[in-house]
PDB file of C-alpha atoms in Angstrom:
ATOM      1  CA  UNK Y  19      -2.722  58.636  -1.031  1.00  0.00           C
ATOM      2  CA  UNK Y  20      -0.480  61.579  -1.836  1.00  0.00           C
ATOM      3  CA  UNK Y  21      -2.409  63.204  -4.620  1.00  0.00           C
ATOM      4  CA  UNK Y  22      -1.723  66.750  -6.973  1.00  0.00           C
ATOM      5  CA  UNK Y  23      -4.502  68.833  -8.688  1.00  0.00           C
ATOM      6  CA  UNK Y  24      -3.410  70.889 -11.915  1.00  0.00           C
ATOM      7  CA  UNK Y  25      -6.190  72.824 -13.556  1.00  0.00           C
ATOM      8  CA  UNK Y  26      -5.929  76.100 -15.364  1.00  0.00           C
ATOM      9  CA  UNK Y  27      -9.470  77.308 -13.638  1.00  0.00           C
ATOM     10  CA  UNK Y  28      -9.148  78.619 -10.602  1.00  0.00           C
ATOM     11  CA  UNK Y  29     -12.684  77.377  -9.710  1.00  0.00           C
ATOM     12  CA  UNK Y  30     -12.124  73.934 -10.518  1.00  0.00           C
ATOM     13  CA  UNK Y  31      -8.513  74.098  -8.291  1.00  0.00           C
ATOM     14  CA  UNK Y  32     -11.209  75.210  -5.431  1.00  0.00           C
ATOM     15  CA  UNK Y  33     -13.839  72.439  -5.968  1.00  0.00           C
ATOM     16  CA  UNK Y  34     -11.354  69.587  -5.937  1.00  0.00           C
ATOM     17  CA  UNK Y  35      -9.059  70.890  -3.053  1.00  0.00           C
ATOM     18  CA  UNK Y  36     -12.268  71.618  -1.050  1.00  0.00           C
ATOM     19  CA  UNK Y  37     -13.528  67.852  -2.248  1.00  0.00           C
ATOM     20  CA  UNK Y  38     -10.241  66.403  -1.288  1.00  0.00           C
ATOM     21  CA  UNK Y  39     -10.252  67.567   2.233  1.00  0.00           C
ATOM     22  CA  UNK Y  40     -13.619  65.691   2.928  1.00  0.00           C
ATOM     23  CA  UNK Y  41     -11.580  62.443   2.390  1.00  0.00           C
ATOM     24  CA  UNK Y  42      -9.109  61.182   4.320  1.00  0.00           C
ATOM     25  CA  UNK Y  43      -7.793  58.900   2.819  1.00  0.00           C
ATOM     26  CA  UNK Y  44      -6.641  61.595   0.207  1.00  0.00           C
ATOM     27  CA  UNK Y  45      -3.285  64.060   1.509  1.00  0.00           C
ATOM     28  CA  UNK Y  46      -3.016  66.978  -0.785  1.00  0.00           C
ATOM     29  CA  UNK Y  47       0.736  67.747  -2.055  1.00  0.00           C
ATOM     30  CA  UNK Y  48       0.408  69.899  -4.964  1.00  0.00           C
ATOM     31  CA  UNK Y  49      -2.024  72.649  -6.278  1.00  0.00           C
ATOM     32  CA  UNK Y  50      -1.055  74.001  -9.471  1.00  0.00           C
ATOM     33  CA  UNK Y  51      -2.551  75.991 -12.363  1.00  0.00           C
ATOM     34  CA  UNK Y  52       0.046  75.860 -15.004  1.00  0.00           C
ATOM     35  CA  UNK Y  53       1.145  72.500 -16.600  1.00  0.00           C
ATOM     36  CA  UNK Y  54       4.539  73.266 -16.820  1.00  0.00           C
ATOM     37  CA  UNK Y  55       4.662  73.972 -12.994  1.00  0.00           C
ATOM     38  CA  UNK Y  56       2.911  70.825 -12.165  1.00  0.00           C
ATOM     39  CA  UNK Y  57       5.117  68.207 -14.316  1.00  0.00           C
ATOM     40  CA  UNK Y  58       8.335  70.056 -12.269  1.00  0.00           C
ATOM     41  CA  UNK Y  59       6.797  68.996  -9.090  1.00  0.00           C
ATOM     42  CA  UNK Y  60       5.803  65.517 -10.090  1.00  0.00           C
ATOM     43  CA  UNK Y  61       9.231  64.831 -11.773  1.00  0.00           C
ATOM     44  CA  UNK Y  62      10.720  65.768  -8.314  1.00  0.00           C
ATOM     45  CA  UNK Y  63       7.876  64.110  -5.915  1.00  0.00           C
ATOM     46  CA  UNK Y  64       6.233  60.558  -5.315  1.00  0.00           C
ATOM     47  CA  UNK Y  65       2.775  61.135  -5.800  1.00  0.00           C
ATOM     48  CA  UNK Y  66       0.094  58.409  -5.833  1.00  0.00           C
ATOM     49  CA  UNK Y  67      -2.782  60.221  -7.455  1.00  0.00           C
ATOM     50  CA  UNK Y  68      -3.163  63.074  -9.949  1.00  0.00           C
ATOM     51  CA  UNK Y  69      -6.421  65.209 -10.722  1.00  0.00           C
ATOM     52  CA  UNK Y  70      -5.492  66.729 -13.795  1.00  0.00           C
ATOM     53  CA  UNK Y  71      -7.801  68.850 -16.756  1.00  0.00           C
ATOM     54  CA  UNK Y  72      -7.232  67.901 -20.340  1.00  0.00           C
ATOM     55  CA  UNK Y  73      -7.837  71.249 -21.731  1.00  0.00           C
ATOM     56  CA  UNK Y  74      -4.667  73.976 -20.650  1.00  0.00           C
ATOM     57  CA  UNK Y  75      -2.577  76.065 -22.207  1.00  0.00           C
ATOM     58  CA  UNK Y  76       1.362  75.153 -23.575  1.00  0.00           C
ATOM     59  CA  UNK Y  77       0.618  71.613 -22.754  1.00  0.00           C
ATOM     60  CA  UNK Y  78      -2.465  69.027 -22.237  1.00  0.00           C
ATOM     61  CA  UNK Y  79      -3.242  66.801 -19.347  1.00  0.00           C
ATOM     62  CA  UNK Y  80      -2.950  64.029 -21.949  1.00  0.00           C
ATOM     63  CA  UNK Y  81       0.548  65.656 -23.673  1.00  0.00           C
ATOM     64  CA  UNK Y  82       1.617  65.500 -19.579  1.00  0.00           C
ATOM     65  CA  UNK Y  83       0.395  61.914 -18.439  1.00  0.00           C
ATOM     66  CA  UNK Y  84       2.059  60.545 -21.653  1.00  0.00           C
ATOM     67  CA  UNK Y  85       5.363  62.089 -21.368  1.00  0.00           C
ATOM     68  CA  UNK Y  86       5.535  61.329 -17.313  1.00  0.00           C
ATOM     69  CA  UNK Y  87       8.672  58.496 -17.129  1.00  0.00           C
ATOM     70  CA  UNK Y  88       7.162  57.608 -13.861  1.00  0.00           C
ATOM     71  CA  UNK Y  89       3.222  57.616 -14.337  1.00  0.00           C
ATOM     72  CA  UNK Y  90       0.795  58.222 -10.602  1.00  0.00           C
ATOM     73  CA  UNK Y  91      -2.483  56.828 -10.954  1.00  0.00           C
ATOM     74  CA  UNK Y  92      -4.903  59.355 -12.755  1.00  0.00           C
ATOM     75  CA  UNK Y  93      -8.062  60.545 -12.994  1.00  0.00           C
ATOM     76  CA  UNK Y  94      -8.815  63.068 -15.679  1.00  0.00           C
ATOM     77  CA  UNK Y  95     -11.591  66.120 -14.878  1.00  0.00           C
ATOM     78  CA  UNK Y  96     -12.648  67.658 -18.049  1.00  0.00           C
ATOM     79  CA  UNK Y  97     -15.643  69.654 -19.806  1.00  0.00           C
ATOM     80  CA  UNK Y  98     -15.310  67.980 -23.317  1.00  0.00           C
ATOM     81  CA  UNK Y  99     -16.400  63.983 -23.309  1.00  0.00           C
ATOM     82  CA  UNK Y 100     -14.681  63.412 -26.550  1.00  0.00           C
ATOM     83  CA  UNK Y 101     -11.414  63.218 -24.651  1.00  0.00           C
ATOM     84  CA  UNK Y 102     -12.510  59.854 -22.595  1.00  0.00           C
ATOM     85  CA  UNK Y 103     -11.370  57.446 -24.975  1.00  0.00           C
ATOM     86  CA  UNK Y 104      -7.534  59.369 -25.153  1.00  0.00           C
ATOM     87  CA  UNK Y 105      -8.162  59.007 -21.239  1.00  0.00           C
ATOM     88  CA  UNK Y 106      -8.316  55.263 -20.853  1.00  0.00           C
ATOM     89  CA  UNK Y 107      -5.751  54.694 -23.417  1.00  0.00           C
ATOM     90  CA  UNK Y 108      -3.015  56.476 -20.585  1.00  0.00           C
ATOM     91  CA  UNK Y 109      -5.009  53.867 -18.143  1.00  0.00           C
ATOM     92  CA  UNK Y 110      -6.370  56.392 -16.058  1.00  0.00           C
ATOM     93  CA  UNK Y 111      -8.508  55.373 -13.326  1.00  0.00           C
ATOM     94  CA  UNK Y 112     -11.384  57.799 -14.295  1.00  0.00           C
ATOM     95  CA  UNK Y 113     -12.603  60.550 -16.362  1.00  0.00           C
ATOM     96  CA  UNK Y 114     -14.889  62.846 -14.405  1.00  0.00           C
ATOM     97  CA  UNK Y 115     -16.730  65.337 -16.457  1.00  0.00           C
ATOM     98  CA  UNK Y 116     -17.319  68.844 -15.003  1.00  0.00           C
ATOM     99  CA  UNK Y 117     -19.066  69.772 -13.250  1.00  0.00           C
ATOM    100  CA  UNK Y 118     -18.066  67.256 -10.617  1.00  0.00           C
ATOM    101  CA  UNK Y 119     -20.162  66.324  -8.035  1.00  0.00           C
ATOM    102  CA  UNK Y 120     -18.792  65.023  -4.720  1.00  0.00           C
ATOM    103  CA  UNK Y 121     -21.035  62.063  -5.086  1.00  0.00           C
ATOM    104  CA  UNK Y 122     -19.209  61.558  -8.844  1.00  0.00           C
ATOM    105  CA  UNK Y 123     -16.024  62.363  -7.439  1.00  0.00           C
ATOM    106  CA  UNK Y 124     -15.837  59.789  -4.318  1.00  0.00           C
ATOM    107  CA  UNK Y 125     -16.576  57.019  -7.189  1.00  0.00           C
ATOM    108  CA  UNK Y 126     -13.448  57.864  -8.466  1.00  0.00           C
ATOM    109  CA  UNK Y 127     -11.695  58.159  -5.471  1.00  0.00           C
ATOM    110  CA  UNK Y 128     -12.883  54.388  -4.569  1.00  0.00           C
ATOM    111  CA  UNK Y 129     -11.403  52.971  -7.633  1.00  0.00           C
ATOM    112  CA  UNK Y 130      -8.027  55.219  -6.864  1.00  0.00           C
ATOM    113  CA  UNK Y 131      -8.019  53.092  -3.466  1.00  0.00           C
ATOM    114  CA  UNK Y 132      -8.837  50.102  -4.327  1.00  0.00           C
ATOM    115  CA  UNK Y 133      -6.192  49.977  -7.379  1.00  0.00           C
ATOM    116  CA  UNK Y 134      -3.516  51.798  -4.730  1.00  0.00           C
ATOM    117  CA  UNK Y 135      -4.186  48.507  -2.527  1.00  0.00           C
ATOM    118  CA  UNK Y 136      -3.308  46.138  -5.426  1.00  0.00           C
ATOM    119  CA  UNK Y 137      -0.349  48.218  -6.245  1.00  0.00           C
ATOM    120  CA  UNK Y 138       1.124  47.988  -2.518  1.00  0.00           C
ATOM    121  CA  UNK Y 139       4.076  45.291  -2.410  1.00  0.00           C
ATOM    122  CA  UNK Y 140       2.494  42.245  -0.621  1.00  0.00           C
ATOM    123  CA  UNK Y 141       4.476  41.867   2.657  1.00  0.00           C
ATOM    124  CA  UNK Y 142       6.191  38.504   2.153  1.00  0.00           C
ATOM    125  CA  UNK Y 143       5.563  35.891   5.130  1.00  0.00           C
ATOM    126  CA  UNK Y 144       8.374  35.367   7.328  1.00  0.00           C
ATOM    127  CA  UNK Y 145       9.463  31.782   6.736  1.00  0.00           C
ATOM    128  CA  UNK Y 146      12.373  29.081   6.541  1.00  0.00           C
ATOM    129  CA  UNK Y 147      12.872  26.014   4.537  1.00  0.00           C
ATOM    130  CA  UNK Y 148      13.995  22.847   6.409  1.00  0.00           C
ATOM    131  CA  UNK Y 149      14.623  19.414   4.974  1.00  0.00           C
ATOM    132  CA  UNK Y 150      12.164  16.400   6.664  1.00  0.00           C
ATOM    133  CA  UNK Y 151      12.089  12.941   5.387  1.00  0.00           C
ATOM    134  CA  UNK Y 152      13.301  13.381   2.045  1.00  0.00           C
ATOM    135  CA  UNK Y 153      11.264  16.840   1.620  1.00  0.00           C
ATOM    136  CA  UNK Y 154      11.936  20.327   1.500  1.00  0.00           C
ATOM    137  CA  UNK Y 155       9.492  22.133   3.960  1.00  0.00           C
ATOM    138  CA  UNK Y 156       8.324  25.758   4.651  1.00  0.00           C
ATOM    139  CA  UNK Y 157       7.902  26.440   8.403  1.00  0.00           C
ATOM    140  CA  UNK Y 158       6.555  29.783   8.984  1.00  0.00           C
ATOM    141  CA  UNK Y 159       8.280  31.607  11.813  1.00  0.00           C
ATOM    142  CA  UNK Y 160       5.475  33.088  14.313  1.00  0.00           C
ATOM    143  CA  UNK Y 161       4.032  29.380  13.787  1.00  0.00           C
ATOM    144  CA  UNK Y 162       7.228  28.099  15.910  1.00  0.00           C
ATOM    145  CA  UNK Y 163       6.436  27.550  19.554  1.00  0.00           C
ATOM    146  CA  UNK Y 164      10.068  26.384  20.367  1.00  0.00           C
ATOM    147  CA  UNK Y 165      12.997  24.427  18.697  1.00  0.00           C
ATOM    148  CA  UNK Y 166      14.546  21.280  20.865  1.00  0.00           C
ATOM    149  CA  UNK Y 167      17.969  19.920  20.076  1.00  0.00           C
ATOM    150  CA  UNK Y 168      18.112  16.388  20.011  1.00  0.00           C
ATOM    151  CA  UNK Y 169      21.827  15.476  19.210  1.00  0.00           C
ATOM    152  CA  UNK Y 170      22.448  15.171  15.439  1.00  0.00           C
ATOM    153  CA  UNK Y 171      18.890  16.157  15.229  1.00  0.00           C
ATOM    154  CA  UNK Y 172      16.284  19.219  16.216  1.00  0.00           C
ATOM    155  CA  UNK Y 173      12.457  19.003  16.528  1.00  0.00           C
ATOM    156  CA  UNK Y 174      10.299  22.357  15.528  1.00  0.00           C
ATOM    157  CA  UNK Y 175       7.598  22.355  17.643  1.00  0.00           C
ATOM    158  CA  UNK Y 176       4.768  23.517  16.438  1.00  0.00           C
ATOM    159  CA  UNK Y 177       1.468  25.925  17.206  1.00  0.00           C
ATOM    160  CA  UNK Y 178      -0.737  25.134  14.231  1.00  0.00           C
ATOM    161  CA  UNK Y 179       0.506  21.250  14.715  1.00  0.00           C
ATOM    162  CA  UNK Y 180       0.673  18.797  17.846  1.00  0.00           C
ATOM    163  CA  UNK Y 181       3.446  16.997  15.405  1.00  0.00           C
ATOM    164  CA  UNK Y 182       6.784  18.296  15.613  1.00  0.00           C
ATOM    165  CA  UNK Y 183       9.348  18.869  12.308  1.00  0.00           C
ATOM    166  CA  UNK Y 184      12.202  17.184  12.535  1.00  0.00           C
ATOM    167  CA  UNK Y 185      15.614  18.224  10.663  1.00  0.00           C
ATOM    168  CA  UNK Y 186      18.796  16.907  10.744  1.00  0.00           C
ATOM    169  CA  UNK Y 187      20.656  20.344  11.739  1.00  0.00           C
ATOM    170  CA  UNK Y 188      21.889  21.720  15.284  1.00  0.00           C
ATOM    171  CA  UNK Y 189      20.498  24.382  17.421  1.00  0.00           C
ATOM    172  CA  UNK Y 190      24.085  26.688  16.225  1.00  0.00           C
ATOM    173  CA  UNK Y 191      22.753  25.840  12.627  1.00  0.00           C
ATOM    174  CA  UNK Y 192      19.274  26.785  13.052  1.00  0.00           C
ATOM    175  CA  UNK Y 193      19.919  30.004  14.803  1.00  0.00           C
ATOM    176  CA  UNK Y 194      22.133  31.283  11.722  1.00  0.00           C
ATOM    177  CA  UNK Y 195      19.020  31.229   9.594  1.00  0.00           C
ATOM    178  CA  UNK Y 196      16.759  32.492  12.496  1.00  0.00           C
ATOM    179  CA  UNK Y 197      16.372  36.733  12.695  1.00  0.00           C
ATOM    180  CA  UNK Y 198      19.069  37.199  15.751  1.00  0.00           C
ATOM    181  CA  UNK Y 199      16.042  39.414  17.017  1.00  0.00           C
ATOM    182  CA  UNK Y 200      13.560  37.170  17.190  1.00  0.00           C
ATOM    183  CA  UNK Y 201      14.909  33.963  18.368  1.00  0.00           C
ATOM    184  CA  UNK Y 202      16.945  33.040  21.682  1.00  0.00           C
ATOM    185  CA  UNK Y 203      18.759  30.377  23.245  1.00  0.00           C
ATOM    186  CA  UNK Y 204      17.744  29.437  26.654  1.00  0.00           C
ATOM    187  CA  UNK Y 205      19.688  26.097  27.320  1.00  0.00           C
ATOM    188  CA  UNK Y 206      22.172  24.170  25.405  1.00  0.00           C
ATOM    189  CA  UNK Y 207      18.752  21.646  24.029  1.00  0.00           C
ATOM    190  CA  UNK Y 208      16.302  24.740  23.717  1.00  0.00           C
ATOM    191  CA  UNK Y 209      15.704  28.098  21.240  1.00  0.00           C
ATOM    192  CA  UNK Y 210      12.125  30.014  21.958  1.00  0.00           C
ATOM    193  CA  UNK Y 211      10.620  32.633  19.937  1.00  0.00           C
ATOM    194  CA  UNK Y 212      10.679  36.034  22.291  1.00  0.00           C
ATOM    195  CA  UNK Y 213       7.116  36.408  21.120  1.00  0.00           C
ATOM    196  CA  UNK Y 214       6.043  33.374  22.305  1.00  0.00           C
ATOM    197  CA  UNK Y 215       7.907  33.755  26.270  1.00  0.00           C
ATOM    198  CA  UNK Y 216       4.411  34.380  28.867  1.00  0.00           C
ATOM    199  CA  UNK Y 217       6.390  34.593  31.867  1.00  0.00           C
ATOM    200  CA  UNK Y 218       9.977  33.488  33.345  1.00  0.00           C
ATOM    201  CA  UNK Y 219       9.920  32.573  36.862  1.00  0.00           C
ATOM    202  CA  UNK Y 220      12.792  30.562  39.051  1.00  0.00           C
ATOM    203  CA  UNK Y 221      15.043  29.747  35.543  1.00  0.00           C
ATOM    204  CA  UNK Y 222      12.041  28.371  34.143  1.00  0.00           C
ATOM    205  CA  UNK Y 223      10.302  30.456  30.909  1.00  0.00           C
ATOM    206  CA  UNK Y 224       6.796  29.393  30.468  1.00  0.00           C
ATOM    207  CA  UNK Y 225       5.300  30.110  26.861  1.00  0.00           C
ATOM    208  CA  UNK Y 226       1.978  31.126  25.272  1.00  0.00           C
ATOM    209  CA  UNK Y 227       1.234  27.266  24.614  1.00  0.00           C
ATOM    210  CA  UNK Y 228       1.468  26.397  28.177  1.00  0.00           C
ATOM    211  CA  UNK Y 229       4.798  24.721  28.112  1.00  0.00           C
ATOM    212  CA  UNK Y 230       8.038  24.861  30.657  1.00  0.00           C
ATOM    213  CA  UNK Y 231      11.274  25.187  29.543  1.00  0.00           C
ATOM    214  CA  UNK Y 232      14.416  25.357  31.518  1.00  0.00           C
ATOM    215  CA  UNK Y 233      16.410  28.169  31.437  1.00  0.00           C
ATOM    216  CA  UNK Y 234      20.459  27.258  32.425  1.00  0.00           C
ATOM    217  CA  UNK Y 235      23.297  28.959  33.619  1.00  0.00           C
ATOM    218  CA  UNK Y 236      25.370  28.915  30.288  1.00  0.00           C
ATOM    219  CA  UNK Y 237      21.979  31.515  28.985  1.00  0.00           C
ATOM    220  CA  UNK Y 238      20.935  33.043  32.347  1.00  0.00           C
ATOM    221  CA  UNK Y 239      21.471  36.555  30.029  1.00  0.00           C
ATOM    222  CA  UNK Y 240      18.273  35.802  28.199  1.00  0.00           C
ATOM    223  CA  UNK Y 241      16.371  36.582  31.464  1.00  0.00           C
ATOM    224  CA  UNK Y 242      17.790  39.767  31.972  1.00  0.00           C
ATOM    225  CA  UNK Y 243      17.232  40.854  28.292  1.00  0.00           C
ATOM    226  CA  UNK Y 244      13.599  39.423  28.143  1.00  0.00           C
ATOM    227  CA  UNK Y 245      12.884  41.721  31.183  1.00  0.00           C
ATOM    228  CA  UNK Y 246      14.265  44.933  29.492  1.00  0.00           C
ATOM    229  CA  UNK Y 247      12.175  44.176  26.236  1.00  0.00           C
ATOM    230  CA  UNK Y 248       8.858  44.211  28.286  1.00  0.00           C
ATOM    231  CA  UNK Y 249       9.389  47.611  29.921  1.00  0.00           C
TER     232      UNK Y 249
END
């Protein structure tokens, strides 16, 4: 987490960048002892976490937090407790009273973490939506062991099932919804994953799952290219 003291004491500046080094899940950014200074640099700079004291000259930690338009987390360090409830009402994470220990101080850095991993965008599985009898259904795509063309109609074979999906759609069809990186042809009835290719050998890939596919002339390129990926 990219995190920015500001602190009017010089001592307190020390203590935290000297605490902050111990952890490394914590990259210092910013050290600053004037308010002013330090709301410049965060208007200008992402910054995940802020250790800021309530109590400076021209303009508060609180006066600060409140006016920020885009808000890090924040933990407050402070001498006066009568500040906490102000604290929690800007949601900060914590509200460490000084003299901070670093046993004090790596609670708060915990909750920073673990409310930085609920704030990370959830990476969205990798999927398409096919239609089978009468139903729409989501296929993931590194669940796909290969796709066979079967005239008007194509099977999805399957890792996680010995059942194939079936779908009224051609191989040209399927492969314009597929990621053009991640999918190939091999034969005018067969599309494999890349991932899932083990080893090709005499026109013939064999995948992961054990099966044989034929590779024919009309795709012999996929051999060549499948070679160059694994060097």
């Amino acid at each position: 987490m990219k995190c920015v003291i500001i602190d009017d004491e010089p001592l307190a500046l020390s203590v935290l960048e000297k605490y902050i080094t111990a952890f490394p899940v914590l990259e210092l950014t910013g050290m600053f002892d004037d308010a002013i200074e330090g709301r410049r640099f965060l208007k200008a700079n992402v910054v995940d976490l802020l250790f800021i004291d309530i109590n400076m000259p021209d303009l508060s930690g609180l006066e600060l937090v409140a006016r920020l338009e885009s808000r890090p987390m924040v933990i407050f360090t402070t001498a006066h407790k009568k500040f906490a409830y102000e604290g929690f009402e800007l949601e900060a994470v914590d509200y460490l009273l000084k003299p901070i220990t670093i046993e004090r101080f790596e609670k708060a850095v915990q909750k920073a973490a673990e409310r930085f991993e609920l704030k990370k965008p959830k990476e969205k599985e990798e999927s398409i939506v096919v239609r089978s009898e009468y139903k729409a259904i989501k296929i993931a795509l590194n669940d796909i062991a290969y796709i066979e063309g079967m005239e008007d109609y194509i099977k999805i074979h399957l890792l996680s099932s010995r059942h194939p999906v079936m779908t009224l759609m051609s191989l040209k069809g399927i492969l314009e919804i597929l990621p053009e990186n991640g999918f190939s042809r091999i034969h005018r009835s067969y599309i494999v994953p890349s991932m899932q290719v083990k080893s090709i050998q005499n026109k013939k890939v064999k995948l992961l799952s054990g099966t044989e596919l034929p590779v024919s002339d009309s795709y012999v390129d996929f051999i060549e290219k499948w070679k160059n990926r694994q060097t």
